[in-house]
Amino acid sequence: MNKAKYIYSVIGTQEKILNGELIAFPTETVYGLGGNAFDPDAVKSIFSVKGRPPNDPLIVHVQSSQKARELLVLNEHQESIFNILSEKYWPGPLTIIAPAIDDIPSEVSSGSGWVGVRVPSHPVAQMFLRECNLPIAAPSANRFSHVSPTKPEHVMNDLKDHPIYILKNSHLKCDFGVESTIIKLEVEGDPLILRRGAISQFDLNQIIKLTRFEDKKTQFMAPGMMLKHYSPDGIDTIIADCDIPAEYLKNAGILDFGGLLKKYQNKVKWYFDLSKENNSFSACQLLYEKLREAEEKQIERLFLPKIKMCDLNSSNIQDTLADKFYRAASGKLITHTL
Ligand code: TXA
Ligand code: MG
């Protein structure tokens, strides 16, 4: 018997959240597993339901930029960048990390004193946040290190043994299908992109100067930058950046992009091209659903193509797709593995 339950309306969610219960809800990126950000016990239960280590801080979701601002302590420099970003991208798939007010429990910030805030645009997320009228701490609603969920059924699959609620909406999709882009507002100097996501670096660079965390020698890493992430269960997932030997194609699947591995299409058990037209947005939208589908295909290996990082003059999210592929494969390349 599943302990997790579907609910079909936001009515009554405030009471549940105030009781310390957890509700998975859709956003325009992926499903989140939400609890009261001001309640340390609710936050602890998010970590335990997901099986997530406590040193991996949570993003707090609120319904408006003003509510987000109330959770932060910003200097003038940070404030000016916050205003530019929030005006342009909220509501939407951008997370801003900045110093937190004291009311944010250390469980949310993993003791860092910094908190990630985000104003989602998904209409159901907005209705839920307005109904609760509380900041909602929420990581993606998957089992730790598994593929993030873009459908309520994915959440049920991963978390059915826990007494959580899953807000089900059959009409509105998680449009982007990959997580928000994360930007850290440094105390001084350029803000840092900590995670590639639904908003391209090119677009962000149109309005502010940014540094990528790879370009800066820093001790600081978002734990979500850990290599193994978004991995399909029980399948050896590998990036193919050279020819795949015939014997390795037996019992294998391919999740392709722009036909890069099309020549193997008839040699594998399962083949799907995320976007024949090289459209990184549509590929990202399908990516997690197809990685989960691969788990049901009884394949031993899944090959993903090696994608070029997009040139930084174009407004696409090919670098996000390349990054997610790399993590799904835990960094394994065909040359290293076989
Ligand atoms: O699109 C999204 O961002 C989704 C939806 C549900 O909003 N949420 C999401 O949360 O992806 P999660 O927990 O799966 O990933 C958040 C990432 C983690 O890698 C975490 O380490 C990083 O953000 N993060 C959160 N707060 C942070 C902080 N204070 N300092 C550094 N990294 C932080
Ligand atoms: Mg996650």
mmCIF file of C-alpha atoms and ligand atoms in Angstrom:
data_model
loop_
_atom_site.group_PDB
_atom_site.id
_atom_site.type_symbol
_atom_site.label_atom_id
_atom_site.label_comp_id
_atom_site.label_asym_id
_atom_site.label_seq_id
_atom_site.Cartn_x
_atom_site.Cartn_y
_atom_site.Cartn_z
ATOM 1 C CA MET A 1 0.000 0.000 0.000
ATOM 2 C CA ASN A 2 1.335 3.412 -0.932
ATOM 3 C CA LYS A 3 1.739 5.764 1.988
ATOM 4 C CA ALA A 4 1.972 8.768 -0.346
ATOM 5 C CA LYS A 5 -1.391 10.208 -1.412
ATOM 6 C CA TYR A 6 -2.459 12.315 -4.367
ATOM 7 C CA ILE A 7 -4.400 15.493 -3.665
ATOM 8 C CA TYR A 8 -6.188 17.428 -6.376
ATOM 9 C CA SER A 9 -6.640 20.907 -4.927
ATOM 10 C CA VAL A 10 -4.599 23.435 -2.975
ATOM 11 C CA ILE A 11 -7.480 23.967 -0.564
ATOM 12 C CA GLY A 12 -6.438 22.716 2.878
ATOM 13 C CA THR A 13 -2.717 22.702 2.057
ATOM 14 C CA GLN A 14 -1.945 25.512 4.507
ATOM 15 C CA GLU A 15 -3.207 23.413 7.411
ATOM 16 C CA LYS A 16 -1.121 20.441 6.312
ATOM 17 C CA ILE A 17 1.999 22.578 5.912
ATOM 18 C CA LEU A 18 1.447 24.173 9.327
ATOM 19 C CA ASN A 19 1.181 20.630 10.744
ATOM 20 C CA GLY A 20 4.672 19.913 9.463
ATOM 21 C CA GLU A 21 3.472 17.694 6.624
ATOM 22 C CA LEU A 22 5.114 17.552 3.192
ATOM 23 C CA ILE A 23 3.439 18.294 -0.126
ATOM 24 C CA ALA A 24 5.014 17.650 -3.534
ATOM 25 C CA PHE A 25 3.952 20.325 -6.014
ATOM 26 C CA PRO A 26 4.587 21.073 -9.690
ATOM 27 C CA THR A 27 6.759 23.961 -10.808
ATOM 28 C CA GLU A 28 7.724 25.117 -14.296
ATOM 29 C CA THR A 29 11.024 23.200 -13.874
ATOM 30 C CA VAL A 30 10.445 19.963 -11.940
ATOM 31 C CA TYR A 31 8.265 18.766 -9.051
ATOM 32 C CA GLY A 32 9.394 20.000 -5.617
ATOM 33 C CA LEU A 33 8.925 18.316 -2.224
ATOM 34 C CA GLY A 34 7.715 21.175 -0.045
ATOM 35 C CA GLY A 35 7.541 21.824 3.683
ATOM 36 C CA ASN A 36 7.340 24.869 5.956
ATOM 37 C CA ALA A 37 10.731 26.591 5.674
ATOM 38 C CA PHE A 38 10.335 28.056 9.171
ATOM 39 C CA ASP A 39 9.756 24.636 10.768
ATOM 40 C CA PRO A 40 13.064 22.787 11.394
ATOM 41 C CA ASP A 41 11.277 19.448 11.934
ATOM 42 C CA ALA A 42 9.426 19.711 8.629
ATOM 43 C CA VAL A 43 12.722 20.564 6.936
ATOM 44 C CA LYS A 44 14.437 17.578 8.585
ATOM 45 C CA SER A 45 11.706 15.310 7.304
ATOM 46 C CA ILE A 46 12.322 16.548 3.737
ATOM 47 C CA PHE A 47 15.919 15.340 4.049
ATOM 48 C CA SER A 48 14.878 12.012 5.514
ATOM 49 C CA VAL A 49 12.138 11.320 2.916
ATOM 50 C CA LYS A 50 14.577 12.041 0.071
ATOM 51 C CA GLY A 51 17.523 10.300 1.708
ATOM 52 C CA ARG A 52 19.492 13.492 1.130
ATOM 53 C CA PRO A 53 22.586 14.383 3.154
ATOM 54 C CA PRO A 54 22.000 17.366 5.459
ATOM 55 C CA ASN A 55 24.929 19.310 3.978
ATOM 56 C CA ASP A 56 22.950 19.944 0.785
ATOM 57 C CA PRO A 57 20.881 23.115 1.415
ATOM 58 C CA LEU A 58 17.309 23.640 0.203
ATOM 59 C CA ILE A 59 15.762 26.294 -2.022
ATOM 60 C CA VAL A 60 12.929 28.328 -0.483
ATOM 61 C CA HIS A 61 9.922 29.055 -2.690
ATOM 62 C CA VAL A 62 7.721 32.118 -2.290
ATOM 63 C CA GLN A 63 4.967 33.735 -4.325
ATOM 64 C CA SER A 64 6.573 37.123 -5.055
ATOM 65 C CA SER A 65 9.884 38.973 -5.313
ATOM 66 C CA GLN A 66 8.917 41.028 -2.295
ATOM 67 C CA LYS A 67 8.412 37.886 -0.168
ATOM 68 C CA ALA A 68 11.780 36.619 -1.396
ATOM 69 C CA ARG A 69 13.497 39.896 -0.507
ATOM 70 C CA GLU A 70 12.117 39.649 3.040
ATOM 71 C CA LEU A 71 14.155 36.450 3.558
ATOM 72 C CA LEU A 72 17.485 38.026 2.617
ATOM 73 C CA VAL A 73 20.043 40.411 4.099
ATOM 74 C CA LEU A 74 21.639 42.219 1.161
ATOM 75 C CA ASN A 75 24.325 44.881 0.868
ATOM 76 C CA GLU A 76 23.906 47.635 -1.742
ATOM 77 C CA HIS A 77 25.834 45.741 -4.391
ATOM 78 C CA GLN A 78 23.793 42.573 -3.888
ATOM 79 C CA GLU A 79 20.574 44.550 -3.740
ATOM 80 C CA SER A 80 21.146 46.157 -7.121
ATOM 81 C CA ILE A 81 21.802 42.792 -8.801
ATOM 82 C CA PHE A 82 18.873 41.212 -6.952
ATOM 83 C CA ASN A 83 16.591 43.933 -8.321
ATOM 84 C CA ILE A 84 17.768 43.481 -11.900
ATOM 85 C CA LEU A 85 17.438 39.686 -11.804
ATOM 86 C CA SER A 86 14.157 39.507 -9.952
ATOM 87 C CA GLU A 87 12.514 42.074 -12.190
ATOM 88 C CA LYS A 88 13.560 40.253 -15.348
ATOM 89 C CA TYR A 89 13.201 36.599 -14.344
ATOM 90 C CA TRP A 90 10.618 36.242 -11.575
ATOM 91 C CA PRO A 91 8.286 34.545 -11.530
ATOM 92 C CA GLY A 92 10.413 31.986 -13.352
ATOM 93 C CA PRO A 93 13.188 29.374 -13.266
ATOM 94 C CA LEU A 94 15.938 31.346 -11.528
ATOM 95 C CA THR A 95 17.227 30.717 -7.988
ATOM 96 C CA ILE A 96 19.128 33.473 -6.209
ATOM 97 C CA ILE A 97 21.452 32.560 -3.323
ATOM 98 C CA ALA A 98 22.217 35.296 -0.801
ATOM 99 C CA PRO A 99 22.745 35.797 2.960
ATOM 100 C CA ALA A 100 19.657 34.703 4.931
ATOM 101 C CA ILE A 101 17.750 36.398 7.744
ATOM 102 C CA ASP A 102 18.114 34.712 11.148
ATOM 103 C CA ASP A 103 14.604 33.203 10.959
ATOM 104 C CA ILE A 104 15.739 30.781 8.254
ATOM 105 C CA PRO A 105 16.626 27.623 10.191
ATOM 106 C CA SER A 106 20.142 26.273 9.769
ATOM 107 C CA GLU A 107 18.578 23.024 8.465
ATOM 108 C CA VAL A 108 17.485 24.939 5.341
ATOM 109 C CA SER A 109 20.842 26.628 4.714
ATOM 110 C CA SER A 110 22.892 23.644 5.946
ATOM 111 C CA GLY A 111 24.448 26.004 8.466
ATOM 112 C CA SER A 112 25.887 28.259 5.750
ATOM 113 C CA GLY A 113 23.824 31.343 6.642
ATOM 114 C CA TRP A 114 23.034 31.655 2.916
ATOM 115 C CA VAL A 115 19.719 30.724 1.382
ATOM 116 C CA GLY A 116 18.476 30.065 -2.135
ATOM 117 C CA VAL A 117 15.154 31.714 -2.992
ATOM 118 C CA ARG A 118 12.932 31.279 -5.989
ATOM 119 C CA VAL A 119 9.550 32.552 -7.228
ATOM 120 C CA PRO A 120 8.098 29.850 -9.484
ATOM 121 C CA SER A 121 5.808 30.792 -12.344
ATOM 122 C CA HIS A 122 3.814 27.563 -12.629
ATOM 123 C CA PRO A 123 0.152 28.470 -11.944
ATOM 124 C CA VAL A 124 -0.342 25.529 -9.554
ATOM 125 C CA ALA A 125 2.854 26.407 -7.648
ATOM 126 C CA GLN A 126 1.633 29.997 -7.401
ATOM 127 C CA MET A 127 -1.791 28.894 -6.117
ATOM 128 C CA PHE A 128 -0.147 26.583 -3.594
ATOM 129 C CA LEU A 129 2.266 29.260 -2.309
ATOM 130 C CA ARG A 130 -0.521 31.829 -2.019
ATOM 131 C CA GLU A 131 -2.746 29.354 -0.195
ATOM 132 C CA CYS A 132 0.017 28.464 2.296
ATOM 133 C CA ASN A 133 1.303 32.033 2.571
ATOM 134 C CA LEU A 134 4.513 30.651 4.068
ATOM 135 C CA PRO A 135 7.966 30.190 2.577
ATOM 136 C CA ILE A 136 8.168 26.621 1.303
ATOM 137 C CA ALA A 137 11.513 24.817 1.375
ATOM 138 C CA ALA A 138 11.613 22.358 -1.504
ATOM 139 C CA PRO A 139 14.236 20.254 -3.255
ATOM 140 C CA SER A 140 13.313 18.277 -6.350
ATOM 141 C CA ALA A 141 10.856 15.545 -5.273
ATOM 142 C CA ASN A 142 12.950 12.524 -6.273
ATOM 143 C CA ARG A 143 14.914 9.962 -4.296
ATOM 144 C CA PHE A 144 18.408 11.325 -3.701
ATOM 145 C CA SER A 145 20.611 11.138 -6.801
ATOM 146 C CA HIS A 146 17.795 9.707 -8.932
ATOM 147 C CA VAL A 147 16.324 11.469 -11.960
ATOM 148 C CA SER A 148 14.277 14.579 -11.056
ATOM 149 C CA PRO A 149 10.497 14.250 -11.486
ATOM 150 C CA THR A 150 8.499 16.111 -14.110
ATOM 151 C CA LYS A 151 5.228 14.250 -13.496
ATOM 152 C CA PRO A 152 3.278 13.410 -10.330
ATOM 153 C CA GLU A 153 3.670 9.695 -11.142
ATOM 154 C CA HIS A 154 7.464 10.091 -10.983
ATOM 155 C CA VAL A 155 7.143 11.448 -7.443
ATOM 156 C CA MET A 156 4.813 8.599 -6.470
ATOM 157 C CA ASN A 157 7.268 6.077 -7.882
ATOM 158 C CA ASP A 158 10.196 7.433 -5.909
ATOM 159 C CA LEU A 159 8.535 8.427 -2.644
ATOM 160 C CA LYS A 160 5.488 6.133 -2.289
ATOM 161 C CA ASP A 161 6.688 4.657 1.005
ATOM 162 C CA HIS A 162 6.475 8.009 2.762
ATOM 163 C CA PRO A 163 3.357 9.711 4.120
ATOM 164 C CA ILE A 164 3.520 12.735 1.834
ATOM 165 C CA TYR A 165 0.916 14.414 -0.360
ATOM 166 C CA ILE A 166 1.407 14.866 -4.088
ATOM 167 C CA LEU A 167 -0.451 17.729 -5.713
ATOM 168 C CA LYS A 168 -1.654 16.302 -8.973
ATOM 169 C CA ASN A 169 -2.550 18.389 -11.964
ATOM 170 C CA SER A 170 -3.136 16.634 -15.181
ATOM 171 C CA HIS A 171 -3.272 19.663 -17.437
ATOM 172 C CA LEU A 172 -0.226 21.782 -16.823
ATOM 173 C CA LYS A 173 3.231 20.461 -17.574
ATOM 174 C CA CYS A 174 6.573 21.249 -15.968
ATOM 175 C CA ASP A 175 7.423 23.353 -19.032
ATOM 176 C CA PHE A 176 11.202 23.558 -18.789
ATOM 177 C CA GLY A 177 11.794 20.027 -17.505
ATOM 178 C CA VAL A 178 15.193 20.877 -15.993
ATOM 179 C CA GLU A 179 15.916 22.691 -12.762
ATOM 180 C CA SER A 180 16.303 26.417 -12.258
ATOM 181 C CA THR A 181 19.562 28.205 -13.019
ATOM 182 C CA ILE A 182 21.261 29.081 -9.715
ATOM 183 C CA ILE A 183 23.085 32.358 -9.167
ATOM 184 C CA LYS A 184 24.965 33.302 -6.028
ATOM 185 C CA LEU A 185 25.145 37.011 -5.196
ATOM 186 C CA GLU A 186 28.716 37.449 -3.995
ATOM 187 C CA VAL A 187 29.322 40.061 -1.288
ATOM 188 C CA GLU A 188 31.391 41.942 -3.837
ATOM 189 C CA GLY A 189 32.237 41.326 -7.469
ATOM 190 C CA ASP A 190 30.362 39.439 -10.139
ATOM 191 C CA PRO A 191 27.658 36.987 -9.167
ATOM 192 C CA LEU A 192 28.450 33.328 -9.762
ATOM 193 C CA ILE A 193 26.469 30.763 -11.766
ATOM 194 C CA LEU A 194 26.421 27.691 -9.504
ATOM 195 C CA ARG A 195 24.151 25.493 -11.585
ATOM 196 C CA ARG A 196 23.302 25.563 -15.256
ATOM 197 C CA GLY A 197 19.590 25.313 -15.777
ATOM 198 C CA ALA A 198 16.502 26.524 -17.553
ATOM 199 C CA ILE A 199 17.809 30.058 -18.203
ATOM 200 C CA SER A 200 20.832 30.327 -20.489
ATOM 201 C CA GLN A 201 24.033 32.025 -19.503
ATOM 202 C CA PHE A 202 23.817 34.044 -22.707
ATOM 203 C CA ASP A 203 20.454 35.508 -21.671
ATOM 204 C CA LEU A 204 21.723 36.303 -18.184
ATOM 205 C CA ASN A 205 24.820 37.941 -19.625
ATOM 206 C CA GLN A 206 22.616 40.364 -21.526
ATOM 207 C CA ILE A 207 21.707 42.033 -18.262
ATOM 208 C CA ILE A 208 24.533 41.295 -15.797
ATOM 209 C CA LYS A 209 28.162 40.240 -15.846
ATOM 210 C CA LEU A 210 28.568 36.732 -14.470
ATOM 211 C CA THR A 211 31.306 34.313 -13.550
ATOM 212 C CA ARG A 212 30.899 30.568 -13.967
ATOM 213 C CA PHE A 213 31.893 28.602 -10.897
ATOM 214 C CA GLU A 214 34.269 26.510 -13.033
ATOM 215 C CA ASP A 215 36.128 29.700 -13.940
ATOM 216 C CA LYS A 216 36.700 30.719 -10.387
ATOM 217 C CA LYS A 217 39.009 28.842 -8.085
ATOM 218 C CA THR A 218 36.774 28.507 -5.080
ATOM 219 C CA GLN A 219 36.272 26.097 -2.224
ATOM 220 C CA PHE A 220 32.576 26.617 -2.501
ATOM 221 C CA MET A 221 30.495 24.136 -4.443
ATOM 222 C CA ALA A 222 26.755 23.546 -4.428
ATOM 223 C CA PRO A 223 26.409 19.915 -3.370
ATOM 224 C CA GLY A 224 24.009 19.561 -6.299
ATOM 225 C CA MET A 225 27.087 19.948 -8.438
ATOM 226 C CA MET A 226 28.159 16.513 -7.255
ATOM 227 C CA LEU A 227 28.980 14.308 -10.151
ATOM 228 C CA LYS A 228 26.446 11.515 -9.738
ATOM 229 C CA HIS A 229 23.064 13.051 -10.175
ATOM 230 C CA TYR A 230 19.975 12.428 -12.238
ATOM 231 C CA SER A 231 21.049 8.829 -12.879
ATOM 232 C CA PRO A 232 18.747 6.108 -14.189
ATOM 233 C CA ASP A 233 18.534 3.109 -11.813
ATOM 234 C CA GLY A 234 20.344 -0.097 -12.675
ATOM 235 C CA ILE A 235 21.675 1.021 -16.067
ATOM 236 C CA ASP A 236 25.285 1.699 -16.908
ATOM 237 C CA THR A 237 24.946 5.163 -18.415
ATOM 238 C CA ILE A 238 27.802 6.299 -20.617
ATOM 239 C CA ILE A 239 28.662 9.254 -22.847
ATOM 240 C CA ALA A 240 29.754 8.069 -26.297
ATOM 241 C CA ASP A 241 32.354 10.452 -27.652
ATOM 242 C CA CYS A 242 33.893 7.933 -30.025
ATOM 243 C CA ASP A 243 32.682 4.897 -31.985
ATOM 244 C CA ILE A 244 30.752 2.352 -29.939
ATOM 245 C CA PRO A 245 32.071 -1.215 -30.416
ATOM 246 C CA ALA A 246 29.348 -3.545 -31.778
ATOM 247 C CA GLU A 247 29.403 -5.905 -28.785
ATOM 248 C CA TYR A 248 28.461 -3.067 -26.453
ATOM 249 C CA LEU A 249 25.360 -2.228 -28.434
ATOM 250 C CA LYS A 250 23.720 -5.516 -27.491
ATOM 251 C CA ASN A 251 21.099 -4.904 -24.788
ATOM 252 C CA ALA A 252 21.796 -1.211 -24.987
ATOM 253 C CA GLY A 253 19.678 1.889 -25.456
ATOM 254 C CA ILE A 254 20.459 5.319 -26.851
ATOM 255 C CA LEU A 255 19.029 8.646 -25.794
ATOM 256 C CA ASP A 256 20.142 10.901 -28.615
ATOM 257 C CA PHE A 257 20.231 14.599 -29.435
ATOM 258 C CA GLY A 258 20.205 16.001 -32.958
ATOM 259 C CA GLY A 259 20.848 12.576 -34.508
ATOM 260 C CA LEU A 260 24.430 12.420 -33.216
ATOM 261 C CA LEU A 261 24.199 8.638 -32.582
ATOM 262 C CA LYS A 262 21.611 7.874 -35.264
ATOM 263 C CA LYS A 263 23.915 5.474 -37.083
ATOM 264 C CA TYR A 264 23.389 2.997 -34.208
ATOM 265 C CA GLN A 265 19.606 3.308 -34.216
ATOM 266 C CA ASN A 266 18.943 -0.150 -35.686
ATOM 267 C CA LYS A 267 21.562 -1.876 -33.583
ATOM 268 C CA VAL A 268 20.143 -1.115 -30.141
ATOM 269 C CA LYS A 269 17.077 -2.242 -28.218
ATOM 270 C CA TRP A 270 15.754 1.263 -27.644
ATOM 271 C CA TYR A 271 16.475 4.560 -29.364
ATOM 272 C CA PHE A 272 14.958 7.966 -28.811
ATOM 273 C CA ASP A 273 16.081 11.342 -30.116
ATOM 274 C CA LEU A 274 15.289 14.142 -27.654
ATOM 275 C CA SER A 275 15.262 16.659 -30.480
ATOM 276 C CA LYS A 276 16.008 15.842 -34.078
ATOM 277 C CA GLU A 277 16.107 19.591 -34.766
ATOM 278 C CA ASN A 278 18.839 20.273 -32.169
ATOM 279 C CA ASN A 279 16.458 22.251 -30.012
ATOM 280 C CA SER A 280 17.955 22.225 -26.519
ATOM 281 C CA PHE A 281 14.775 23.550 -24.886
ATOM 282 C CA SER A 282 12.591 20.742 -26.206
ATOM 283 C CA ALA A 283 15.326 18.206 -25.401
ATOM 284 C CA CYS A 284 15.538 19.394 -21.784
ATOM 285 C CA GLN A 285 11.766 19.257 -21.495
ATOM 286 C CA LEU A 286 11.795 15.519 -22.319
ATOM 287 C CA LEU A 287 15.112 14.539 -20.769
ATOM 288 C CA TYR A 288 14.076 13.326 -17.298
ATOM 289 C CA GLU A 289 10.931 11.595 -18.534
ATOM 290 C CA LYS A 290 12.986 9.659 -21.085
ATOM 291 C CA LEU A 291 15.744 8.794 -18.599
ATOM 292 C CA ARG A 292 13.017 7.256 -16.423
ATOM 293 C CA GLU A 293 11.494 5.508 -19.437
ATOM 294 C CA ALA A 294 14.892 3.946 -20.163
ATOM 295 C CA GLU A 295 14.682 2.190 -16.774
ATOM 296 C CA GLU A 296 11.700 0.215 -18.033
ATOM 297 C CA LYS A 297 13.345 -0.974 -21.250
ATOM 298 C CA GLN A 298 15.393 -3.804 -19.763
ATOM 299 C CA ILE A 299 18.637 -2.486 -21.148
ATOM 300 C CA GLU A 300 22.020 -2.885 -19.522
ATOM 301 C CA ARG A 301 23.633 0.202 -20.970
ATOM 302 C CA LEU A 302 22.415 3.593 -22.034
ATOM 303 C CA PHE A 303 24.518 5.694 -24.365
ATOM 304 C CA LEU A 304 24.182 9.462 -24.525
ATOM 305 C CA PRO A 305 25.916 11.589 -27.165
ATOM 306 C CA LYS A 306 28.747 13.949 -26.381
ATOM 307 C CA ILE A 307 27.258 17.397 -26.953
ATOM 308 C CA LYS A 308 29.307 20.463 -27.676
ATOM 309 C CA MET A 309 28.880 23.233 -25.147
ATOM 310 C CA CYS A 310 26.863 25.903 -26.902
ATOM 311 C CA ASP A 311 28.751 28.898 -28.122
ATOM 312 C CA LEU A 312 28.101 31.622 -25.657
ATOM 313 C CA ASN A 313 26.639 33.874 -28.288
ATOM 314 C CA SER A 314 23.478 31.923 -28.642
ATOM 315 C CA SER A 315 20.394 31.896 -26.542
ATOM 316 C CA ASN A 316 19.981 28.166 -26.046
ATOM 317 C CA ILE A 317 20.521 25.796 -23.146
ATOM 318 C CA GLN A 318 22.714 23.240 -24.872
ATOM 319 C CA ASP A 319 25.305 23.630 -22.112
ATOM 320 C CA THR A 320 22.598 22.714 -19.571
ATOM 321 C CA LEU A 321 21.733 19.599 -21.588
ATOM 322 C CA ALA A 322 25.430 18.650 -21.870
ATOM 323 C CA ASP A 323 25.818 19.114 -18.112
ATOM 324 C CA LYS A 324 22.781 16.925 -17.299
ATOM 325 C CA PHE A 325 24.042 14.212 -19.691
ATOM 326 C CA TYR A 326 27.433 14.307 -18.022
ATOM 327 C CA ARG A 327 25.909 13.867 -14.574
ATOM 328 C CA ALA A 328 23.448 11.166 -15.682
ATOM 329 C CA ALA A 329 26.554 9.268 -16.826
ATOM 330 C CA SER A 330 28.436 10.202 -13.620
ATOM 331 C CA GLY A 331 31.121 11.552 -15.935
ATOM 332 C CA LYS A 332 31.750 8.188 -17.623
ATOM 333 C CA LEU A 333 32.954 8.314 -21.218
ATOM 334 C CA ILE A 334 32.982 5.307 -23.477
ATOM 335 C CA THR A 335 36.746 5.434 -23.739
ATOM 336 C CA HIS A 336 37.093 5.193 -19.960
ATOM 337 C CA THR A 337 34.554 2.495 -19.316
ATOM 338 C CA LEU A 338 34.849 -0.118 -21.996
HETATM 339 O O1 TXA B 1 14.070 24.139 -10.298
HETATM 340 C C1 TXA B 1 14.474 23.957 -9.157
HETATM 341 O O2 TXA B 1 15.410 24.632 -8.663
HETATM 342 C C2 TXA B 1 13.822 22.836 -8.338
HETATM 343 C C3 TXA B 1 12.362 23.223 -8.109
HETATM 344 C C4 TXA B 1 11.649 22.253 -7.224
HETATM 345 O O3 TXA B 1 12.299 24.518 -7.585
HETATM 346 N N1 TXA B 1 14.499 22.648 -7.092
HETATM 347 C C5 TXA B 1 15.703 22.050 -6.995
HETATM 348 O O4 TXA B 1 16.156 21.884 -5.716
HETATM 349 O O5 TXA B 1 16.332 21.661 -7.965
HETATM 350 P P1 TXA B 1 17.337 20.874 -5.344
HETATM 351 O O6 TXA B 1 17.406 20.891 -3.872
HETATM 352 O O7 TXA B 1 17.107 19.576 -5.987
HETATM 353 O O8 TXA B 1 18.616 21.567 -5.909
HETATM 354 C C6 TXA B 1 19.002 22.804 -5.318
HETATM 355 C C7 TXA B 1 20.470 23.006 -5.435
HETATM 356 C C8 TXA B 1 21.270 22.005 -4.641
HETATM 357 O O9 TXA B 1 22.330 21.587 -5.452
HETATM 358 C C9 TXA B 1 21.807 22.812 -3.479
HETATM 359 O O10 TXA B 1 23.055 22.348 -3.096
HETATM 360 C C10 TXA B 1 21.859 24.211 -4.050
HETATM 361 O O11 TXA B 1 20.761 24.277 -4.903
HETATM 362 N N2 TXA B 1 21.650 25.195 -2.981
HETATM 363 C C11 TXA B 1 20.497 25.497 -2.349
HETATM 364 N N3 TXA B 1 20.698 26.398 -1.382
HETATM 365 C C12 TXA B 1 22.005 26.690 -1.411
HETATM 366 C C13 TXA B 1 22.838 27.534 -0.632
HETATM 367 N N4 TXA B 1 22.368 28.255 0.380
HETATM 368 N N5 TXA B 1 24.142 27.559 -0.946
HETATM 369 C C14 TXA B 1 24.631 26.829 -1.960
HETATM 370 N N6 TXA B 1 23.913 25.995 -2.707
HETATM 371 C C15 TXA B 1 22.618 25.923 -2.450
HETATM 372 MG MG MG B 2 17.569 17.883 -7.027
#
